[in-house]
mmCIF file of C-alpha atoms and ligand atoms in Angstrom:
data_model
loop_
_atom_site.group_PDB
_atom_site.id
_atom_site.type_symbol
_atom_site.label_atom_id
_atom_site.label_comp_id
_atom_site.label_asym_id
_atom_site.label_seq_id
_atom_site.Cartn_x
_atom_site.Cartn_y
_atom_site.Cartn_z
ATOM 1 C CA MET K 289 37.604 121.484 79.146
ATOM 2 C CA ALA K 290 35.437 121.875 82.186
ATOM 3 C CA LEU K 291 37.143 121.307 85.489
ATOM 4 C CA SER K 292 34.585 118.759 86.638
ATOM 5 C CA ASP K 293 35.193 116.652 83.505
ATOM 6 C CA PHE K 294 38.898 116.684 84.087
ATOM 7 C CA LEU K 295 38.520 115.669 87.726
ATOM 8 C CA GLU K 296 36.116 112.928 86.757
ATOM 9 C CA GLN K 297 38.606 111.642 84.182
ATOM 10 C CA LEU K 298 41.350 111.515 86.785
ATOM 11 C CA ASP K 299 39.175 109.543 89.216
ATOM 12 C CA GLN K 300 38.306 107.032 86.559
ATOM 13 C CA LEU K 301 41.934 106.668 85.541
ATOM 14 C CA ALA K 302 43.059 106.036 89.103
ATOM 15 C CA SER K 303 40.297 103.493 89.714
ATOM 16 C CA SER K 304 40.961 101.546 86.547
ATOM 17 C CA ALA K 305 44.697 101.574 87.267
ATOM 18 C CA GLU K 306 44.103 100.235 90.769
ATOM 19 C CA LYS K 307 41.917 97.509 89.387
ATOM 20 C CA ALA K 308 44.437 96.582 86.673
ATOM 21 C CA PHE K 309 47.331 96.440 89.142
ATOM 22 C CA GLN K 310 45.272 94.243 91.463
ATOM 23 C CA GLU K 311 44.419 91.881 88.650
ATOM 24 C CA ALA K 312 47.944 91.545 87.262
ATOM 25 C CA GLY K 313 48.723 87.848 87.746
ATOM 26 C CA ASP K 314 52.452 87.695 87.149
ATOM 27 C CA ALA K 315 55.505 89.852 86.725
ATOM 28 C CA SER K 316 55.188 90.322 82.992
ATOM 29 C CA ALA K 317 51.478 91.272 83.237
ATOM 30 C CA LEU K 318 52.435 93.716 85.950
ATOM 31 C CA ASP K 319 55.013 95.263 83.677
ATOM 32 C CA GLU K 320 52.406 95.712 80.939
ATOM 33 C CA VAL K 321 50.063 97.471 83.337
ATOM 34 C CA ARG K 322 52.903 99.674 84.495
ATOM 35 C CA VAL K 323 53.734 100.725 80.945
ATOM 36 C CA ASN K 324 50.058 101.327 80.173
ATOM 37 C CA PHE K 325 49.491 103.672 83.101
ATOM 38 C CA LEU K 326 52.852 104.973 84.183
ATOM 39 C CA GLY K 327 54.875 104.742 80.957
ATOM 40 C CA ALA K 328 56.941 107.883 80.529
ATOM 41 C CA LYS K 329 56.097 108.262 76.837
ATOM 42 C CA ASN K 330 52.608 106.979 76.123
ATOM 43 C CA GLY K 331 51.325 106.080 79.571
ATOM 44 C CA GLN K 332 47.733 107.141 80.327
ATOM 45 C CA LEU K 333 48.799 109.314 83.197
ATOM 46 C CA LYS K 334 51.079 111.202 80.869
ATOM 47 C CA SER K 335 48.297 111.815 78.338
ATOM 48 C CA VAL K 336 45.967 113.117 81.025
ATOM 49 C CA GLN K 337 48.711 115.422 82.220
ATOM 50 C CA LYS K 338 48.918 116.906 78.745
ATOM 51 C CA GLU K 339 45.199 117.640 78.793
ATOM 52 C CA MET K 340 45.632 119.797 81.852
ATOM 53 C CA GLY K 341 46.516 122.628 79.489
ATOM 54 C CA ALA K 342 42.907 122.627 78.298
ATOM 55 C CA VAL K 343 41.534 123.415 81.761
ATOM 56 C CA GLY K 344 40.863 127.062 82.471
ATOM 57 C CA LYS K 345 43.654 129.020 84.055
ATOM 58 C CA GLU K 346 41.835 129.724 87.337
ATOM 59 C CA ASP K 347 41.095 125.992 87.737
ATOM 60 C CA ARG K 348 44.667 124.875 87.191
ATOM 61 C CA PRO K 349 45.659 124.668 90.891
ATOM 62 C CA THR K 350 42.693 122.418 91.705
ATOM 63 C CA ALA K 351 43.372 120.303 88.642
ATOM 64 C CA GLY K 352 47.072 120.007 89.526
ATOM 65 C CA LYS K 353 46.310 118.938 93.079
ATOM 66 C CA LYS K 354 43.905 116.295 91.897
ATOM 67 C CA PHE K 355 46.396 115.100 89.313
ATOM 68 C CA ASN K 356 49.023 114.573 92.013
ATOM 69 C CA GLU K 357 46.581 112.610 94.174
ATOM 70 C CA CYS K 358 45.703 110.433 91.230
ATOM 71 C CA LYS K 359 49.363 109.847 90.431
ATOM 72 C CA THR K 360 50.063 108.833 94.043
ATOM 73 C CA ARG K 361 47.116 106.389 94.021
ATOM 74 C CA ILE K 362 48.462 104.721 90.886
ATOM 75 C CA GLU K 363 51.989 104.532 92.246
ATOM 76 C CA VAL K 364 50.781 103.047 95.507
ATOM 77 C CA ALA K 365 48.818 100.424 93.570
ATOM 78 C CA PHE K 366 51.898 99.644 91.503
ATOM 79 C CA GLN K 367 54.055 99.301 94.619
ATOM 80 C CA ALA K 368 51.497 96.978 96.235
ATOM 81 C CA ALA K 369 51.412 94.782 93.131
ATOM 82 C CA LYS K 370 55.212 94.768 93.007
ATOM 83 C CA ASP K 371 55.384 93.656 96.626
ATOM 84 C CA ARG K 372 52.914 90.921 95.842
ATOM 85 C CA LEU K 373 54.583 89.676 92.633
ATOM 86 C CA GLY K 374 58.198 90.715 92.811
ATOM 87 C CA ASP K 375 59.902 93.460 90.860
ATOM 88 C CA PRO K 376 59.183 93.084 87.123
ATOM 89 C CA ALA K 377 62.617 94.509 86.313
ATOM 90 C CA ALA K 378 64.256 91.807 88.405
ATOM 91 C CA ALA K 379 61.919 89.148 87.023
ATOM 92 C CA LYS K 380 62.787 90.126 83.470
ATOM 93 C CA SER K 381 66.520 89.729 83.981
ATOM 94 C CA SER K 382 66.328 86.316 85.603
ATOM 95 C CA ASP K 383 67.125 83.719 82.965
ATOM 96 C CA PRO K 384 64.205 81.292 82.554
ATOM 97 C CA GLY K 385 66.616 78.733 81.128
ATOM 98 C CA PHE K 386 68.762 78.637 84.258
ATOM 99 C CA ASP K 387 70.013 75.133 84.949
ATOM 100 C CA MET K 388 70.401 74.484 88.662
ATOM 101 C CA THR K 389 72.517 71.383 88.051
ATOM 102 C CA LEU K 390 75.338 73.243 86.286
ATOM 103 C CA PRO K 391 78.544 73.580 88.299
ATOM 104 C CA GLY K 392 78.908 77.002 89.936
ATOM 105 C CA HIS K 393 81.476 79.665 89.225
ATOM 106 C CA GLU K 394 84.800 78.828 90.756
ATOM 107 C CA PHE K 395 86.042 81.317 93.323
ATOM 108 C CA HIS K 396 89.762 81.939 93.399
ATOM 109 C CA LEU K 397 91.377 82.349 96.776
ATOM 110 C CA GLY K 398 93.791 85.234 96.911
ATOM 111 C CA ARG K 399 97.279 84.464 98.105
ATOM 112 C CA LEU K 400 100.385 86.218 99.313
ATOM 113 C CA HIS K 401 103.067 87.263 96.843
ATOM 114 C CA PRO K 402 105.897 84.687 96.695
ATOM 115 C CA ILE K 403 108.355 87.244 98.075
ATOM 116 C CA THR K 404 106.042 87.962 101.014
ATOM 117 C CA GLN K 405 105.707 84.228 101.613
ATOM 118 C CA THR K 406 109.499 83.879 101.508
ATOM 119 C CA ILE K 407 109.959 86.752 103.953
ATOM 120 C CA GLU K 408 107.493 85.164 106.375
ATOM 121 C CA GLU K 409 109.316 81.860 106.188
ATOM 122 C CA LEU K 410 112.742 83.449 106.670
ATOM 123 C CA LYS K 411 111.459 85.288 109.741
ATOM 124 C CA ASP K 412 110.154 82.019 111.057
ATOM 125 C CA ILE K 413 113.445 80.149 110.554
ATOM 126 C CA MET K 414 115.580 82.949 111.988
ATOM 127 C CA GLY K 415 113.113 83.348 114.844
ATOM 128 C CA ARG K 416 113.813 79.749 115.818
ATOM 129 C CA LEU K 417 117.520 80.652 115.881
ATOM 130 C CA GLY K 418 116.721 83.420 118.359
ATOM 131 C CA PHE K 419 116.746 86.401 115.972
ATOM 132 C CA SER K 420 114.022 89.007 116.367
ATOM 133 C CA VAL K 421 112.814 91.254 113.565
ATOM 134 C CA ALA K 422 113.895 94.895 113.271
ATOM 135 C CA ASP K 423 112.732 97.457 110.778
ATOM 136 C CA GLY K 424 114.044 100.654 109.217
ATOM 137 C CA PRO K 425 112.979 103.284 106.688
ATOM 138 C CA GLU K 426 113.475 102.902 102.933
ATOM 139 C CA ILE K 427 114.364 106.585 102.587
ATOM 140 C CA GLU K 428 117.658 107.022 104.371
ATOM 141 C CA ASP K 429 120.303 109.625 105.094
ATOM 142 C CA GLU K 430 123.979 109.244 104.298
ATOM 143 C CA ARG K 431 124.899 108.522 107.883
ATOM 144 C CA HIS K 432 122.898 105.295 108.012
ATOM 145 C CA ASN K 433 123.458 104.170 104.441
ATOM 146 C CA PHE K 434 127.190 105.026 104.337
ATOM 147 C CA GLU K 435 129.038 106.944 107.015
ATOM 148 C CA ALA K 436 128.362 104.866 110.106
ATOM 149 C CA LEU K 437 128.952 101.791 107.934
ATOM 150 C CA ASN K 438 132.520 102.944 107.401
ATOM 151 C CA ILE K 439 131.895 104.080 103.823
ATOM 152 C CA PRO K 440 133.660 107.477 103.671
ATOM 153 C CA ARG K 441 132.755 110.348 101.386
ATOM 154 C CA GLU K 442 135.233 109.494 98.605
ATOM 155 C CA HIS K 443 134.131 105.861 98.443
ATOM 156 C CA PRO K 444 132.901 104.771 94.978
ATOM 157 C CA ALA K 445 129.822 103.112 96.546
ATOM 158 C CA ARG K 446 128.481 106.648 97.150
ATOM 159 C CA ASP K 447 128.547 107.544 93.448
ATOM 160 C CA PRO K 448 125.250 109.223 92.490
ATOM 161 C CA LEU K 449 125.141 106.924 89.471
ATOM 162 C CA ASP K 450 125.013 103.892 91.755
ATOM 163 C CA ASN K 451 122.337 105.218 94.109
ATOM 164 C CA PHE K 452 118.859 106.699 93.971
ATOM 165 C CA TYR K 453 119.425 110.101 95.585
ATOM 166 C CA LEU K 454 116.281 112.118 96.190
ATOM 167 C CA GLY K 455 115.982 115.464 94.386
ATOM 168 C CA THR K 456 115.273 118.791 96.078
ATOM 169 C CA ALA K 457 111.598 118.715 95.087
ATOM 170 C CA GLN K 458 111.121 115.228 96.566
ATOM 171 C CA LYS K 459 112.800 116.265 99.790
ATOM 172 C CA ALA K 460 110.614 119.365 100.003
ATOM 173 C CA GLN K 461 107.590 117.119 99.645
ATOM 174 C CA LEU K 462 108.781 115.127 102.652
ATOM 175 C CA GLY K 463 109.222 118.350 104.583
ATOM 176 C CA HIS K 464 112.975 117.720 104.680
ATOM 177 C CA ARG K 465 114.660 121.103 104.775
ATOM 178 C CA GLU K 466 118.272 120.468 105.716
ATOM 179 C CA GLU K 467 121.082 120.188 103.242
ATOM 180 C CA ASN K 468 121.623 116.596 104.258
ATOM 181 C CA PRO K 469 121.127 114.394 101.154
ATOM 182 C CA LEU K 470 118.560 111.590 101.251
ATOM 183 C CA LEU K 471 118.464 108.426 99.172
ATOM 184 C CA LEU K 472 116.551 105.201 98.755
ATOM 185 C CA ARG K 473 118.579 102.756 100.828
ATOM 186 C CA SER K 474 120.890 100.608 98.739
ATOM 187 C CA GLN K 475 121.242 97.939 101.441
ATOM 188 C CA THR K 476 119.490 96.798 104.599
ATOM 189 C CA SER K 477 122.767 97.270 106.526
ATOM 190 C CA THR K 478 121.264 100.665 107.419
ATOM 191 C CA VAL K 479 119.134 98.829 109.976
ATOM 192 C CA GLN K 480 122.250 97.489 111.740
ATOM 193 C CA ILE K 481 123.138 101.092 112.549
ATOM 194 C CA ARG K 482 119.613 102.071 113.566
ATOM 195 C CA VAL K 483 119.331 99.125 115.936
ATOM 196 C CA MET K 484 122.761 99.581 117.517
ATOM 197 C CA GLU K 485 122.200 103.335 117.943
ATOM 198 C CA SER K 486 119.110 102.706 120.006
ATOM 199 C CA THR K 487 119.930 99.439 121.809
ATOM 200 C CA PRO K 488 122.853 98.386 123.978
ATOM 201 C CA PRO K 489 124.455 94.967 123.232
ATOM 202 C CA PRO K 490 123.797 92.043 123.056
ATOM 203 C CA ILE K 491 121.945 92.216 119.716
ATOM 204 C CA ARG K 492 120.437 89.435 117.679
ATOM 205 C CA ILE K 493 118.241 90.747 114.868
ATOM 206 C CA ILE K 494 117.281 90.261 111.276
ATOM 207 C CA SER K 495 115.750 92.878 109.029
ATOM 208 C CA LEU K 496 113.923 92.149 105.808
ATOM 209 C CA GLY K 497 112.970 94.744 103.287
ATOM 210 C CA ARG K 498 113.371 96.518 99.986
ATOM 211 C CA VAL K 499 116.589 98.021 98.706
ATOM 212 C CA TYR K 500 117.127 100.099 95.575
ATOM 213 C CA ARG K 501 119.958 100.283 93.044
ATOM 214 C CA PRO K 502 119.916 101.842 89.582
ATOM 215 C CA ASP K 503 120.555 98.568 87.761
ATOM 216 C CA THR K 504 119.039 97.783 84.386
ATOM 217 C CA ALA K 505 116.537 94.966 84.817
ATOM 218 C CA ASP K 506 117.595 91.608 83.407
ATOM 219 C CA ALA K 507 117.176 87.983 84.453
ATOM 220 C CA THR K 508 119.247 88.469 87.623
ATOM 221 C CA HIS K 509 118.949 92.218 88.322
ATOM 222 C CA TYR K 510 116.096 94.497 89.226
ATOM 223 C CA PRO K 511 116.307 98.123 90.428
ATOM 224 C CA MET K 512 114.384 97.140 93.567
ATOM 225 C CA PHE K 513 114.887 93.890 95.428
ATOM 226 C CA HIS K 514 114.788 92.522 98.967
ATOM 227 C CA GLN K 515 117.515 91.660 101.412
ATOM 228 C CA MET K 516 117.637 89.822 104.677
ATOM 229 C CA GLU K 517 120.125 91.495 106.962
ATOM 230 C CA GLY K 518 121.350 89.679 110.048
ATOM 231 C CA LEU K 519 123.285 91.136 112.964
ATOM 232 C CA LEU K 520 124.562 89.415 116.077
ATOM 233 C CA ILE K 521 126.613 91.325 118.655
ATOM 234 C CA ASP K 522 127.827 89.814 121.899
ATOM 235 C CA ARG K 523 130.980 88.949 123.777
ATOM 236 C CA GLN K 524 133.394 86.654 121.940
ATOM 237 C CA VAL K 525 131.440 86.128 118.753
ATOM 238 C CA THR K 526 133.522 84.486 116.002
ATOM 239 C CA MET K 527 133.424 83.576 112.312
ATOM 240 C CA ALA K 528 132.538 80.035 113.397
ATOM 241 C CA ASP K 529 129.268 81.379 114.835
ATOM 242 C CA LEU K 530 128.543 83.174 111.589
ATOM 243 C CA LYS K 531 129.164 80.072 109.559
ATOM 244 C CA SER K 532 127.034 77.815 111.719
ATOM 245 C CA VAL K 533 124.118 80.273 111.758
ATOM 246 C CA LEU K 534 124.233 80.573 107.969
ATOM 247 C CA ARG K 535 124.533 76.823 107.569
ATOM 248 C CA LEU K 536 121.568 76.167 109.853
ATOM 249 C CA PHE K 537 119.608 78.796 107.992
ATOM 250 C CA ALA K 538 120.470 77.415 104.529
ATOM 251 C CA ARG K 539 119.592 73.881 105.574
ATOM 252 C CA SER K 540 116.249 74.939 106.993
ATOM 253 C CA TYR K 541 115.271 76.958 103.954
ATOM 254 C CA LEU K 542 116.848 75.030 101.087
ATOM 255 C CA GLY K 543 117.151 71.488 102.425
ATOM 256 C CA ALA K 544 119.534 69.293 104.393
ATOM 257 C CA ASP K 545 121.709 68.514 101.390
ATOM 258 C CA VAL K 546 122.859 72.095 100.929
ATOM 259 C CA ASN K 547 126.515 73.009 101.473
ATOM 260 C CA ILE K 548 127.937 76.351 102.475
ATOM 261 C CA ARG K 549 131.215 78.001 101.510
ATOM 262 C CA PHE K 550 132.907 81.306 102.344
ATOM 263 C CA ARG K 551 135.059 83.159 99.824
ATOM 264 C CA PRO K 552 137.225 86.079 100.949
ATOM 265 C CA SER K 553 135.697 89.416 99.953
ATOM 266 C CA PHE K 554 135.565 93.042 100.997
ATOM 267 C CA PHE K 555 132.876 95.195 102.590
ATOM 268 C CA PRO K 556 133.733 98.470 104.330
ATOM 269 C CA PHE K 557 131.622 97.526 107.355
ATOM 270 C CA THR K 558 132.975 94.025 107.993
ATOM 271 C CA GLU K 559 136.496 92.741 108.588
ATOM 272 C CA PRO K 560 137.177 90.046 107.594
ATOM 273 C CA SER K 561 134.500 89.895 104.879
ATOM 274 C CA VAL K 562 133.236 86.944 102.882
ATOM 275 C CA GLU K 563 130.843 86.087 100.113
ATOM 276 C CA ALA K 564 128.542 83.290 101.246
ATOM 277 C CA ASP K 565 127.861 80.613 98.629
ATOM 278 C CA PHE K 566 125.418 77.724 98.905
ATOM 279 C CA SER K 567 125.588 74.611 96.750
ATOM 280 C CA TRP K 568 123.793 71.450 95.771
ATOM 281 C CA ASN K 569 125.028 68.938 93.193
ATOM 282 C CA ASP K 570 124.843 71.644 90.556
ATOM 283 C CA GLY K 571 127.584 73.985 91.763
ATOM 284 C CA TRP K 572 127.902 77.042 93.966
ATOM 285 C CA ILE K 573 125.620 80.060 93.975
ATOM 286 C CA GLU K 574 126.392 83.307 95.775
ATOM 287 C CA PHE K 575 123.622 84.383 98.115
ATOM 288 C CA GLY K 576 125.139 87.431 99.723
ATOM 289 C CA GLY K 577 127.850 89.004 101.784
ATOM 290 C CA ALA K 578 128.844 88.584 105.410
ATOM 291 C CA GLY K 579 131.638 89.167 107.867
ATOM 292 C CA MET K 580 132.708 90.261 111.327
ATOM 293 C CA VAL K 581 131.433 93.738 112.149
ATOM 294 C CA ASP K 582 134.259 96.257 111.636
ATOM 295 C CA PRO K 583 135.445 97.938 114.879
ATOM 296 C CA ASN K 584 134.880 101.323 113.185
ATOM 297 C CA VAL K 585 131.183 100.511 112.874
ATOM 298 C CA LEU K 586 130.980 99.498 116.525
ATOM 299 C CA ARG K 587 132.678 102.757 117.500
ATOM 300 C CA ALA K 588 130.352 104.794 115.253
ATOM 301 C CA VAL K 589 127.351 103.618 117.294
ATOM 302 C CA GLY K 590 129.105 104.022 120.641
ATOM 303 C CA TYR K 591 129.947 100.368 121.313
ATOM 304 C CA ASP K 592 133.336 99.342 122.679
ATOM 305 C CA PRO K 593 135.092 96.959 120.215
ATOM 306 C CA GLU K 594 137.241 95.696 123.112
ATOM 307 C CA GLU K 595 134.101 94.526 124.879
ATOM 308 C CA VAL K 596 131.883 93.145 122.134
ATOM 309 C CA THR K 597 132.262 91.681 118.668
ATOM 310 C CA GLY K 598 129.734 90.453 116.196
ATOM 311 C CA PHE K 599 128.880 89.268 112.732
ATOM 312 C CA ALA K 600 126.565 90.564 110.047
ATOM 313 C CA PHE K 601 125.230 89.186 106.800
ATOM 314 C CA GLY K 602 123.051 90.371 103.938
ATOM 315 C CA LEU K 603 121.314 87.824 101.704
ATOM 316 C CA GLY K 604 119.225 88.345 98.573
ATOM 317 C CA VAL K 605 115.627 87.307 99.238
ATOM 318 C CA GLU K 606 114.654 86.993 95.554
ATOM 319 C CA ARG K 607 117.677 84.798 94.979
ATOM 320 C CA LEU K 608 116.688 82.444 97.799
ATOM 321 C CA CYS K 609 113.125 82.226 96.551
ATOM 322 C CA MET K 610 114.297 81.667 92.961
ATOM 323 C CA ARG K 611 116.627 78.844 93.952
ATOM 324 C CA ARG K 612 113.966 77.209 96.056
ATOM 325 C CA HIS K 613 111.317 77.259 93.328
ATOM 326 C CA GLY K 614 113.481 76.997 90.215
ATOM 327 C CA ILE K 615 112.582 80.487 88.974
ATOM 328 C CA THR K 616 115.068 81.664 86.346
ATOM 329 C CA ASP K 617 114.123 85.328 85.868
ATOM 330 C CA ILE K 618 113.796 87.841 88.727
ATOM 331 C CA ARG K 619 111.488 90.032 86.596
ATOM 332 C CA GLU K 620 108.725 87.428 86.952
ATOM 333 C CA PHE K 621 108.169 88.595 90.531
ATOM 334 C CA TYR K 622 107.205 92.098 89.460
ATOM 335 C CA LYS K 623 105.164 91.583 86.297
ATOM 336 C CA ASN K 624 101.975 90.938 88.261
ATOM 337 C CA ASP K 625 101.088 88.097 85.926
ATOM 338 C CA VAL K 626 98.603 85.946 87.833
ATOM 339 C CA ARG K 627 99.590 82.880 85.835
ATOM 340 C CA PHE K 628 102.984 83.135 87.516
ATOM 341 C CA LEU K 629 101.757 84.290 90.919
ATOM 342 C CA GLU K 630 99.058 81.605 91.183
ATOM 343 C CA GLN K 631 101.697 78.901 91.363
ATOM 344 C CA PHE K 632 102.780 79.836 94.872
HETATM 345 N N1 LIG Q 988 125.200 95.101 102.605
HETATM 346 C C1 LIG Q 988 125.921 94.176 101.759
HETATM 347 C C2 LIG Q 988 125.339 94.238 100.343
HETATM 348 O O1 LIG Q 988 124.407 94.914 100.106
HETATM 349 C C3 LIG Q 988 125.811 92.773 102.283
HETATM 350 C C4 LIG Q 988 126.446 92.596 103.613
HETATM 351 C C5 LIG Q 988 125.689 92.720 104.773
HETATM 352 C C6 LIG Q 988 127.794 92.278 103.739
HETATM 353 C C7 LIG Q 988 126.284 92.540 106.013
HETATM 354 C C8 LIG Q 988 128.389 92.102 104.970
HETATM 355 C C9 LIG Q 988 127.632 92.230 106.100
HETATM 356 O O2 LIG Q 988 125.833 93.601 99.465
#
């Protein structure tokens, strides 16, 4: 084919495309024009491109340049028509049968997990009783989880079967090189030690967080749960103070008709020790342990047991939340089933 014919053909194509794009009256007409000229398979521009092979070799560069100009002209015309009419692709997808009077999609507000909500409320109640919030790590050493809490090496509570000790590989990952074993804390009492180590008395703190024990999950056990630890250290603190703080707390969280009872118990870090039970009409439920801080613990953190005394308690957060809302299975909290979670 002669070069001049090819160039002429390109000019005509560009002009007729420009005209067609200008005349397209709506989005679907525009789309037809687009397919006709720019269609990747059978568009006119494509067919002309194929004919370029018929142009003599020495004329190819001129032909190619002209082809590109023509292509740009058509694309510009298409863009102008699109700006004028809206994008045919978008127009196609909009449903012509859309009914403006239908109710819209409902948006669901996210919410905090019931345990998080409980923790916030417990902080609030204890805050009003003058307790501030302290925090500690979930990966602990034996000093904070056991030794300073008066739990000596031979004590059965340190049994590897009752604790999540970290393996060598996990410790290496943490950059922990010493021989000192690490474990996931089995109680928030660790924070008592951390606070007393770094602060002189008086102390009035709570600490809320996760603890870990290798229990098989059932309706009342889960290998991870939350505790609220409380610690008050001052001059002349007595069991009566402990009982009134726990009673005030229980009444604020569970209602004015709740009763509180202490049963004698044993914890290595308190002496005397009690189990704290709360009750309504339906009988007593144990919510945790408590007691007067053992003098050995006070000595371990450098306090003088002749000068100060104190009480400590550790309550199960899940248990409180379950009693409050009538939840019968602790596993519900950790299934991530929105039908459960949405109720809070
Ligand atoms: N740490 C005890 C537990 O995990 C609870 C407790 C805390 C008891 C403080 C006495 C004082 O069961």
